[in-house]
Amino acid sequence: MSKVRHIGVFGKRNTGKSSLINTITGQNVAIVSDIPGTTTDPVRKRMEIFGLGPVVFIDTAGIDDDGKLGEKRVEKSKAVIKTIDLAILIFTNNQVDKYERGLIQSFKDEELPFIMVHNQSDIVAMDPEVALDLAEKEGISVLEFSCSLLDEEEQKSVVETLTSLIIARLQECAPAKTILEGLVEKDDKIVMVCPVDSEAPEGRLILPQVNAIRDALDREAVAVVLQPDALENYIRNETVKPKLVVTDSQAFDFVSKTVPEDIPLTGFSLLLARSKGLFPYYVKGVEAISNLKSGDRILILESCTHHSSCDDIGRVKIPRLLQKKCGAEFSFDVVGGLDSFPDNIMKYSMVIQCGGCMITDRQLQARLKPAIKAGIPVANYGMVIAYCTGIYQRAINPLI
Ligand SMILES: Nc1nc2c(ncn2[C@@H]2O[C@H](COP(=O)(O)OP(=O)(O)OP(=O)(O)O)[C@@H](O)[C@H]2O)c(=O)[nH]1
Ligand SMILES: [Mg+2]
């Protein structure tokens, strides 16, 4: 199973950003009009791309919007850049000015792959000189496009070209690592321990559990899902040894005592960190826990403020476990949501991030980038819990 990739569509007002999303998705999801500034807040539309899987298109407000409100919209459009896997930059009438160049620079700064599209080519065709200039100076190739072609076949064909370009760019620049990649194969048995207690969300499973079950099915493996209480009986009676046991990090302690040492065991939070590309940083971060001293300040980053159990883990459990393990007293700051990252990161000796299951890989990476760049150890909730409960080495073994 591939992950949901996010694609942002940018450009000046009235270039046809909303029209392009409607044309690709074949639906009228975004309002289109000839009044500049029609799209105000980012609009999201999910669709399946054959050969790639699910994607979310994000329509944004024009980057050249002005006035007080306009500036706010531009800020929002720019914020989208940090959350996506691919950008589509639309321009028309062969105009490449400070707005397009500014966007190109932002994409490059973020190491974000992007596609440049000359839209409304039915009104003004793309000038080969402009295309050549972009190719030579910026290394960018431009796709000539239109959302309003009279010939249905021709329209279909340009949409197909754009779609294949999207697939190619996403595959070459951001190969998706699924949650169980390299861990289980066809017919392997994987046991997933999912406590359904007061901290579990009402009537559903959390996202990493759902992803793992789906990925096991995609791999034609056998997924056994049970609660901690059922684990002992299951292990005792089962003759086929599981290839892997995965547990919610809250149950690490109990599960590690119940599952024999010769069966690999890890946690959903570790799998999530691995699929989000942060695992190596977290491993380094956890190793630095033993250097923490009394009085150190630790930043807890929560990215899904709605989840009450995450709240409790970050504010109560982790501080308690960590101080006990280190035999030291730390001060903790908790920051929730995505916006309010502290300015003075250097005052922290460590950053501990929640699993980040509700945000995209890029959002999570962007959130941790300042700390990683500053050389501050980073880790996530699950790996810190594994460390504090003494099963860290066992939990990372299947993944290294
Ligand atoms: N002829 C022609 N018209 C187009 C094309 N794409 C969009 N339009 C028209 O251009 C106008 C602006 O299109 P939108 O899709 O609303 O543009 P936008 O970039 O989303 O604009 P804002 O939301 O205001 O930033 C509408 O009247 C569209 O019908 C195209 O390829 N050819
Ligand atoms: Mg629009």
Short mmCIF file of C-alpha atoms and ligand atoms in Angstrom, two decimals:
data_model
loop_
_atom_site.label_atom_id
_atom_site.label_comp_id
_atom_site.label_asym_id
_atom_site.label_seq_id
_atom_site.Cartn_x
_atom_site.Cartn_y
_atom_site.Cartn_z
CA MET A 1 0.00 0.00 0.00
CA SER A 2 1.30 3.42 -0.80
CA LYS A 3 0.91 6.38 1.46
CA VAL A 4 -1.27 9.34 0.71
CA ARG A 5 0.93 11.82 -1.09
CA HIS A 6 0.09 15.54 -0.94
CA ILE A 7 0.33 17.73 -4.01
CA GLY A 8 0.06 21.51 -3.71
CA VAL A 9 -0.99 23.70 -6.64
CA PHE A 10 0.51 27.21 -6.68
CA GLY A 11 0.60 30.24 -8.92
CA LYS A 12 -0.71 33.73 -9.33
CA ARG A 13 -4.43 34.52 -9.14
CA ASN A 14 -6.56 33.52 -12.12
CA THR A 15 -3.93 31.26 -13.65
CA GLY A 16 -6.30 28.29 -13.34
CA LYS A 17 -5.10 26.50 -10.20
CA SER A 18 -8.61 25.51 -9.18
CA SER A 19 -9.51 24.66 -12.78
CA LEU A 20 -6.49 22.38 -13.06
CA ILE A 21 -7.52 20.44 -9.95
CA ASN A 22 -11.06 20.14 -11.27
CA THR A 23 -9.73 18.99 -14.64
CA ILE A 24 -7.43 16.33 -13.14
CA THR A 25 -9.96 15.01 -10.65
CA GLY A 26 -12.80 15.23 -13.17
CA GLN A 27 -14.94 16.91 -10.51
CA ASN A 28 -15.98 20.41 -9.62
CA VAL A 29 -14.30 20.44 -6.25
CA ALA A 30 -12.85 23.92 -6.29
CA ILE A 31 -14.74 27.10 -7.17
CA VAL A 32 -13.56 28.58 -10.44
CA SER A 33 -14.24 32.10 -11.62
CA ASP A 34 -12.63 34.86 -13.61
CA ILE A 35 -12.53 37.07 -10.52
CA PRO A 36 -8.95 37.08 -9.20
CA GLY A 37 -8.74 35.83 -5.61
CA THR A 38 -11.55 33.28 -5.83
CA THR A 39 -9.73 30.66 -3.76
CA THR A 40 -9.04 32.03 -0.31
CA ASP A 41 -8.22 29.13 2.01
CA PRO A 42 -6.39 26.00 0.88
CA VAL A 43 -8.93 23.44 -0.45
CA ARG A 44 -8.13 19.73 -0.33
CA LYS A 45 -9.35 17.00 -2.68
CA ARG A 46 -8.41 13.37 -2.38
CA MET A 47 -8.33 11.06 -5.38
CA GLU A 48 -6.77 7.79 -6.52
CA ILE A 49 -4.16 7.94 -9.23
CA PHE A 50 -3.91 4.68 -11.05
CA GLY A 51 -0.42 3.26 -10.63
CA LEU A 52 0.35 5.49 -7.67
CA GLY A 53 -2.46 5.25 -5.14
CA PRO A 54 -4.22 7.90 -3.10
CA VAL A 55 -3.16 11.54 -3.37
CA VAL A 56 -4.52 14.76 -1.94
CA PHE A 57 -4.51 17.87 -4.13
CA ILE A 58 -4.29 21.14 -2.25
CA ASP A 59 -5.59 24.21 -4.04
CA THR A 60 -4.11 27.45 -2.76
CA ALA A 61 -4.82 31.16 -2.92
CA GLY A 62 -2.92 33.17 -5.55
CA ILE A 63 0.63 33.99 -4.52
CA ASP A 64 0.28 37.56 -5.83
CA ASP A 65 -2.70 38.40 -3.63
CA ASP A 66 -2.43 41.80 -1.98
CA GLY A 67 -3.97 43.94 0.74
CA LYS A 68 -4.11 42.93 4.39
CA LEU A 69 -6.30 39.87 3.83
CA GLY A 70 -4.39 38.98 0.70
CA GLU A 71 -1.12 38.86 2.61
CA LYS A 72 -2.68 36.47 5.10
CA ARG A 73 -3.82 34.23 2.25
CA VAL A 74 -0.34 34.27 0.75
CA GLU A 75 1.06 33.22 4.13
CA LYS A 76 -1.34 30.28 4.16
CA SER A 77 -0.40 29.28 0.63
CA LYS A 78 3.28 29.40 1.57
CA ALA A 79 2.67 27.32 4.68
CA VAL A 80 1.31 24.55 2.42
CA ILE A 81 4.80 24.16 0.90
CA LYS A 82 6.08 22.59 4.11
CA THR A 83 3.34 19.97 4.14
CA ILE A 84 3.46 18.50 0.64
CA ASP A 85 5.40 15.92 -1.34
CA LEU A 86 5.12 17.62 -4.72
CA ALA A 87 4.27 21.10 -5.98
CA ILE A 88 2.64 22.12 -9.26
CA LEU A 89 3.52 25.67 -10.25
CA ILE A 90 1.11 27.16 -12.74
CA PHE A 91 1.82 30.20 -14.87
CA THR A 92 0.14 31.71 -17.91
CA ASN A 93 0.87 34.06 -20.76
CA ASN A 94 4.58 33.12 -20.55
CA GLN A 95 4.97 35.33 -17.52
CA VAL A 96 7.68 34.27 -15.14
CA ASP A 97 8.29 37.09 -12.70
CA LYS A 98 9.18 37.58 -9.05
CA TYR A 99 6.20 35.49 -7.87
CA GLU A 100 7.07 32.38 -9.85
CA ARG A 101 10.79 32.82 -9.10
CA GLY A 102 10.01 33.23 -5.41
CA LEU A 103 8.04 29.99 -5.43
CA ILE A 104 10.76 28.14 -7.33
CA GLN A 105 13.28 29.31 -4.73
CA SER A 106 11.03 28.15 -1.86
CA PHE A 107 10.63 24.73 -3.48
CA LYS A 108 14.37 24.46 -3.91
CA ASP A 109 14.99 25.57 -0.32
CA GLU A 110 12.63 22.86 0.89
CA GLU A 111 14.12 20.32 -1.51
CA LEU A 112 10.59 19.83 -2.77
CA PRO A 113 10.09 18.30 -6.21
CA PHE A 114 7.88 20.39 -8.48
CA ILE A 115 6.32 20.50 -11.92
CA MET A 116 5.89 23.70 -13.87
CA VAL A 117 2.79 24.03 -16.01
CA HIS A 118 1.99 26.69 -18.58
CA ASN A 119 -1.79 26.83 -18.36
CA GLN A 120 -4.36 28.52 -20.59
CA SER A 121 -2.20 27.58 -23.56
CA ASP A 122 -5.39 27.62 -25.66
CA ILE A 123 -5.39 31.41 -25.19
CA VAL A 124 -1.65 32.10 -25.36
CA ALA A 125 0.58 29.25 -26.46
CA MET A 126 3.78 28.60 -24.61
CA ASP A 127 6.72 30.52 -26.01
CA PRO A 128 9.58 28.09 -26.77
CA GLU A 129 12.07 30.82 -25.79
CA VAL A 130 10.59 31.02 -22.29
CA ALA A 131 10.65 27.24 -21.99
CA LEU A 132 14.27 27.14 -23.13
CA ASP A 133 15.26 29.86 -20.70
CA LEU A 134 13.70 27.95 -17.78
CA ALA A 135 15.39 24.75 -18.89
CA GLU A 136 18.82 26.34 -19.24
CA LYS A 137 18.81 28.66 -16.23
CA GLU A 138 16.75 26.67 -13.73
CA GLY A 139 16.89 23.12 -15.10
CA ILE A 140 13.08 23.08 -15.26
CA SER A 141 11.03 21.59 -18.05
CA VAL A 142 7.61 23.09 -18.56
CA LEU A 143 4.44 21.27 -19.54
CA GLU A 144 2.13 23.08 -21.93
CA PHE A 145 -1.39 22.65 -20.61
CA SER A 146 -4.94 23.83 -20.90
CA CYS A 147 -8.07 23.16 -18.90
CA SER A 148 -10.39 24.31 -21.67
CA LEU A 149 -9.61 22.25 -24.75
CA LEU A 150 -12.59 21.77 -27.04
CA ASP A 151 -11.44 18.39 -28.27
CA GLU A 152 -12.24 15.83 -25.55
CA GLU A 153 -9.53 13.42 -26.69
CA GLU A 154 -6.95 16.17 -26.68
CA GLN A 155 -8.01 17.22 -23.18
CA LYS A 156 -7.74 13.65 -21.98
CA SER A 157 -4.31 13.34 -23.48
CA VAL A 158 -2.85 16.46 -21.76
CA VAL A 159 -4.32 15.33 -18.44
CA GLU A 160 -2.69 11.93 -18.93
CA THR A 161 0.65 13.56 -19.65
CA LEU A 162 0.40 15.64 -16.48
CA THR A 163 -0.66 12.61 -14.44
CA SER A 164 2.29 10.54 -15.66
CA LEU A 165 4.59 13.41 -14.83
CA ILE A 166 3.12 13.56 -11.31
CA ILE A 167 3.66 9.81 -10.87
CA ALA A 168 7.21 9.97 -12.19
CA ARG A 169 8.22 12.93 -10.02
CA LEU A 170 6.70 11.41 -6.90
CA GLN A 171 8.28 8.06 -7.50
CA GLU A 172 11.77 9.34 -8.25
CA CYS A 173 11.86 11.94 -5.48
CA ALA A 174 9.88 10.43 -2.66
CA PRO A 175 9.76 6.67 -2.83
CA ALA A 176 7.13 5.75 -0.25
CA LYS A 177 8.21 3.45 2.50
CA THR A 178 5.21 1.60 3.77
CA ILE A 179 4.92 0.75 7.42
CA LEU A 180 5.88 -2.94 7.10
CA GLU A 181 8.31 -2.65 4.21
CA GLY A 182 11.02 -5.30 4.37
CA LEU A 183 9.57 -6.83 7.54
CA VAL A 184 6.91 -9.29 6.48
CA GLU A 185 6.27 -11.21 3.30
CA LYS A 186 3.52 -13.34 1.84
CA ASP A 187 2.14 -15.89 4.35
CA ASP A 188 4.19 -14.52 7.25
CA LYS A 189 2.28 -14.10 10.44
CA ILE A 190 2.35 -10.74 12.18
CA VAL A 191 0.75 -10.25 15.58
CA MET A 192 -0.48 -6.75 16.39
CA VAL A 193 -1.21 -5.88 19.99
CA CYS A 194 -3.75 -3.08 20.12
CA PRO A 195 -5.04 -2.22 23.59
CA VAL A 196 -8.64 -1.06 23.55
CA ASP A 197 -8.75 0.84 26.82
CA SER A 198 -10.00 4.20 28.00
CA GLU A 199 -7.20 5.90 26.05
CA ALA A 200 -8.15 4.29 22.73
CA PRO A 201 -10.29 6.47 20.47
CA GLU A 202 -13.99 5.72 20.44
CA GLY A 203 -15.07 3.09 17.91
CA ARG A 204 -11.91 2.94 15.82
CA LEU A 205 -8.24 2.08 15.72
CA ILE A 206 -5.44 4.65 15.50
CA LEU A 207 -3.88 5.33 12.12
CA PRO A 208 -0.58 3.37 12.45
CA GLN A 209 -2.59 0.27 13.45
CA VAL A 210 -4.92 0.66 10.49
CA ASN A 211 -1.94 1.22 8.17
CA ALA A 212 -0.14 -1.84 9.49
CA ILE A 213 -3.19 -4.08 9.06
CA ARG A 214 -3.74 -2.82 5.53
CA ASP A 215 -0.07 -3.19 4.64
CA ALA A 216 -0.04 -6.77 5.98
CA LEU A 217 -3.06 -7.56 3.80
CA ASP A 218 -1.42 -5.94 0.76
CA ARG A 219 1.59 -8.15 1.34
CA GLU A 220 -0.65 -11.22 1.68
CA ALA A 221 0.67 -11.76 5.17
CA VAL A 222 -1.53 -13.02 8.01
CA ALA A 223 -2.43 -10.27 10.46
CA VAL A 224 -3.53 -11.31 13.93
CA VAL A 225 -4.94 -8.40 15.91
CA LEU A 226 -5.51 -8.81 19.62
CA GLN A 227 -5.55 -7.04 22.96
CA PRO A 228 -2.75 -7.54 25.53
CA ASP A 229 -4.91 -9.82 27.69
CA ALA A 230 -5.36 -12.28 24.85
CA LEU A 231 -1.66 -12.41 24.02
CA GLU A 232 -0.48 -14.94 26.56
CA ASN A 233 -3.02 -17.57 25.56
CA TYR A 234 -2.41 -16.91 21.92
CA ILE A 235 1.36 -17.35 22.19
CA ARG A 236 0.96 -20.50 24.30
CA ASN A 237 -1.47 -22.22 21.92
CA GLU A 238 -0.09 -21.13 18.58
CA THR A 239 2.20 -23.50 16.79
CA VAL A 240 3.33 -21.20 13.99
CA LYS A 241 5.84 -18.69 15.31
CA PRO A 242 5.00 -15.09 14.33
CA LYS A 243 7.52 -13.34 12.09
CA LEU A 244 6.99 -10.19 14.10
CA VAL A 245 4.97 -8.87 17.03
CA VAL A 246 4.07 -5.17 16.99
CA THR A 247 2.63 -3.49 20.03
CA ASP A 248 1.29 -0.15 21.08
CA SER A 249 4.14 1.43 23.03
CA GLN A 250 1.94 1.79 26.11
CA ALA A 251 1.93 -2.00 26.45
CA PHE A 252 5.67 -2.51 25.77
CA ASP A 253 6.49 -3.68 29.26
CA PHE A 254 3.80 -6.34 29.47
CA VAL A 255 4.17 -7.51 25.88
CA SER A 256 7.95 -7.88 26.09
CA LYS A 257 7.54 -10.17 29.11
CA THR A 258 4.88 -12.24 27.37
CA VAL A 259 6.52 -12.67 23.95
CA PRO A 260 9.49 -15.11 24.05
CA GLU A 261 12.87 -13.50 23.32
CA ASP A 262 13.31 -15.41 20.05
CA ILE A 263 10.27 -13.69 18.50
CA PRO A 264 11.07 -10.21 17.12
CA LEU A 265 9.11 -7.47 18.82
CA THR A 266 8.70 -3.81 17.98
CA GLY A 267 6.23 -0.95 18.39
CA PHE A 268 3.82 0.87 16.06
CA SER A 269 5.56 4.15 16.91
CA LEU A 270 8.89 2.76 15.74
CA LEU A 271 7.35 1.52 12.49
CA LEU A 272 5.76 4.91 11.98
CA ALA A 273 9.07 6.70 12.60
CA ARG A 274 10.75 4.42 10.09
CA SER A 275 8.13 4.99 7.40
CA LYS A 276 8.32 8.75 7.98
CA GLY A 277 12.08 8.74 7.44
CA LEU A 278 12.96 9.86 10.95
CA PHE A 279 14.06 6.60 12.53
CA PRO A 280 17.85 7.19 12.26
CA TYR A 281 17.51 10.59 13.96
CA TYR A 282 15.39 9.15 16.74
CA VAL A 283 17.88 6.33 17.33
CA LYS A 284 20.64 8.92 17.77
CA GLY A 285 18.33 10.97 19.97
CA VAL A 286 17.48 8.08 22.29
CA GLU A 287 21.17 7.30 22.69
CA ALA A 288 21.64 10.83 24.01
CA ILE A 289 19.13 10.36 26.85
CA SER A 290 21.85 8.99 29.10
CA ASN A 291 23.67 12.36 28.84
CA LEU A 292 20.74 14.35 30.24
CA LYS A 293 21.39 16.07 33.58
CA SER A 294 19.17 17.52 36.27
CA GLY A 295 17.88 20.96 35.33
CA ASP A 296 17.88 20.24 31.57
CA ARG A 297 14.91 21.56 29.61
CA ILE A 298 13.02 19.18 27.34
CA LEU A 299 10.59 20.15 24.61
CA ILE A 300 7.59 17.91 24.05
CA LEU A 301 6.02 18.36 20.61
CA GLU A 302 2.47 17.26 20.11
CA SER A 303 1.08 17.34 16.61
CA CYS A 304 -2.44 16.09 17.18
CA THR A 305 -3.98 18.16 19.91
CA HIS A 306 -7.32 16.38 19.65
CA HIS A 307 -6.04 13.05 20.95
CA SER A 308 -6.43 13.02 24.70
CA SER A 309 -4.23 9.99 25.26
CA CYS A 310 -1.33 11.63 23.40
CA ASP A 311 -1.87 14.59 25.68
CA ASP A 312 -1.51 12.45 28.74
CA ILE A 313 1.54 10.60 27.40
CA GLY A 314 3.38 13.83 26.60
CA ARG A 315 2.48 15.77 29.70
CA VAL A 316 2.44 13.11 32.38
CA LYS A 317 3.81 9.70 31.43
CA ILE A 318 6.96 10.65 29.54
CA PRO A 319 8.13 13.24 32.10
CA ARG A 320 7.56 10.71 34.90
CA LEU A 321 9.24 7.79 33.12
CA LEU A 322 12.18 9.84 31.90
CA GLN A 323 12.96 11.40 35.26
CA LYS A 324 12.72 8.06 36.98
CA LYS A 325 14.97 6.38 34.42
CA CYS A 326 17.59 9.15 34.55
CA GLY A 327 17.28 9.74 38.29
CA ALA A 328 17.13 13.45 37.52
CA GLU A 329 14.69 16.37 37.46
CA PHE A 330 14.01 18.09 34.15
CA SER A 331 11.76 20.93 33.14
CA PHE A 332 9.33 20.25 30.33
CA ASP A 333 7.66 22.57 27.82
CA VAL A 334 4.80 21.18 25.77
CA VAL A 335 3.94 22.66 22.39
CA GLY A 336 0.81 21.45 20.60
CA GLY A 337 -0.50 21.94 17.07
CA LEU A 338 1.72 22.82 14.13
CA ASP A 339 2.28 26.55 14.30
CA SER A 340 3.84 27.53 17.56
CA PHE A 341 7.39 26.23 17.38
CA PRO A 342 9.56 27.99 19.99
CA ASP A 343 12.05 30.54 18.68
CA ASN A 344 14.89 29.77 21.01
CA ILE A 345 15.37 26.10 20.35
CA MET A 346 18.89 26.14 21.79
CA LYS A 347 17.64 26.17 25.35
CA TYR A 348 16.46 22.58 24.95
CA SER A 349 18.59 19.53 25.63
CA MET A 350 16.17 17.23 23.89
CA VAL A 351 13.03 17.28 21.75
CA ILE A 352 10.46 14.51 22.07
CA GLN A 353 7.82 14.39 19.34
CA CYS A 354 4.52 12.45 19.36
CA GLY A 355 4.13 9.78 16.68
CA GLY A 356 2.81 12.37 14.24
CA CYS A 357 0.30 9.95 12.78
CA MET A 358 -2.08 12.76 11.85
CA ILE A 359 0.42 14.86 9.90
CA THR A 360 2.29 14.23 6.68
CA ASP A 361 5.90 13.04 6.55
CA ARG A 362 7.02 16.43 5.32
CA GLN A 363 5.17 18.25 8.07
CA LEU A 364 6.86 16.09 10.64
CA GLN A 365 10.27 16.48 9.04
CA ALA A 366 9.81 20.26 8.75
CA ARG A 367 8.77 20.41 12.39
CA LEU A 368 11.89 18.64 13.59
CA LYS A 369 14.31 20.19 11.13
CA PRO A 370 15.34 23.17 13.34
CA ALA A 371 16.21 20.83 16.21
CA ILE A 372 18.05 18.34 13.98
CA LYS A 373 19.97 21.16 12.30
CA ALA A 374 20.94 22.56 15.69
CA GLY A 375 22.24 19.15 16.77
CA ILE A 376 19.61 18.74 19.50
CA PRO A 377 18.68 15.09 20.12
CA VAL A 378 15.18 14.24 18.86
CA ALA A 379 13.09 11.16 19.57
CA ASN A 380 9.45 10.17 19.59
CA TYR A 381 7.12 9.13 22.39
CA GLY A 382 7.20 5.41 21.65
CA MET A 383 10.97 5.14 21.45
CA VAL A 384 11.43 7.07 24.68
CA ILE A 385 8.91 4.80 26.38
CA ALA A 386 10.76 1.76 25.03
CA TYR A 387 14.01 3.16 26.41
CA CYS A 388 12.54 3.94 29.81
CA THR A 389 10.88 0.54 30.12
CA GLY A 390 14.12 -1.24 29.30
CA ILE A 391 13.06 -2.84 26.02
CA TYR A 392 14.56 -0.33 23.63
CA GLN A 393 17.23 -2.60 22.18
CA ARG A 394 14.74 -5.37 21.59
CA ALA A 395 12.27 -2.98 19.95
CA ILE A 396 14.77 -1.51 17.50
CA ASN A 397 16.48 -4.80 16.64
CA PRO A 398 13.97 -5.87 13.96
CA LEU A 399 14.38 -2.48 12.25
CA ILE A 400 18.15 -2.08 12.06
N1 LIG B 1 -9.35 29.51 -21.77
C1 LIG B 1 -8.98 28.98 -20.61
N2 LIG B 1 -9.50 29.45 -19.47
C2 LIG B 1 -9.08 28.90 -18.30
C3 LIG B 1 -8.14 27.83 -18.25
N3 LIG B 1 -7.93 27.50 -16.97
C4 LIG B 1 -8.73 28.32 -16.24
N4 LIG B 1 -9.41 29.15 -17.04
C5 LIG B 1 -10.33 30.23 -16.62
O1 LIG B 1 -9.56 31.17 -15.87
C6 LIG B 1 -10.34 31.75 -14.82
C7 LIG B 1 -9.60 31.53 -13.51
O2 LIG B 1 -9.59 30.13 -13.21
P1 LIG B 1 -9.45 29.60 -11.72
O3 LIG B 1 -9.30 28.13 -11.82
O4 LIG B 1 -10.52 30.12 -10.84
O5 LIG B 1 -8.06 30.29 -11.34
P2 LIG B 1 -7.30 30.26 -9.95
O6 LIG B 1 -5.85 30.25 -10.27
O7 LIG B 1 -7.81 29.17 -9.09
O8 LIG B 1 -7.68 31.69 -9.38
P3 LIG B 1 -7.74 32.19 -7.86
O9 LIG B 1 -8.45 31.19 -7.03
O10 LIG B 1 -8.46 33.48 -8.00
O11 LIG B 1 -6.31 32.38 -7.43
C8 LIG B 1 -11.70 31.05 -14.90
O12 LIG B 1 -12.56 31.88 -15.60
C9 LIG B 1 -11.40 29.78 -15.67
O13 LIG B 1 -12.54 29.29 -16.36
C10 LIG B 1 -7.61 27.37 -19.50
O14 LIG B 1 -6.76 26.47 -19.57
N5 LIG B 1 -8.04 27.98 -20.64
MG MG B 2 -8.72 29.24 -7.30
#
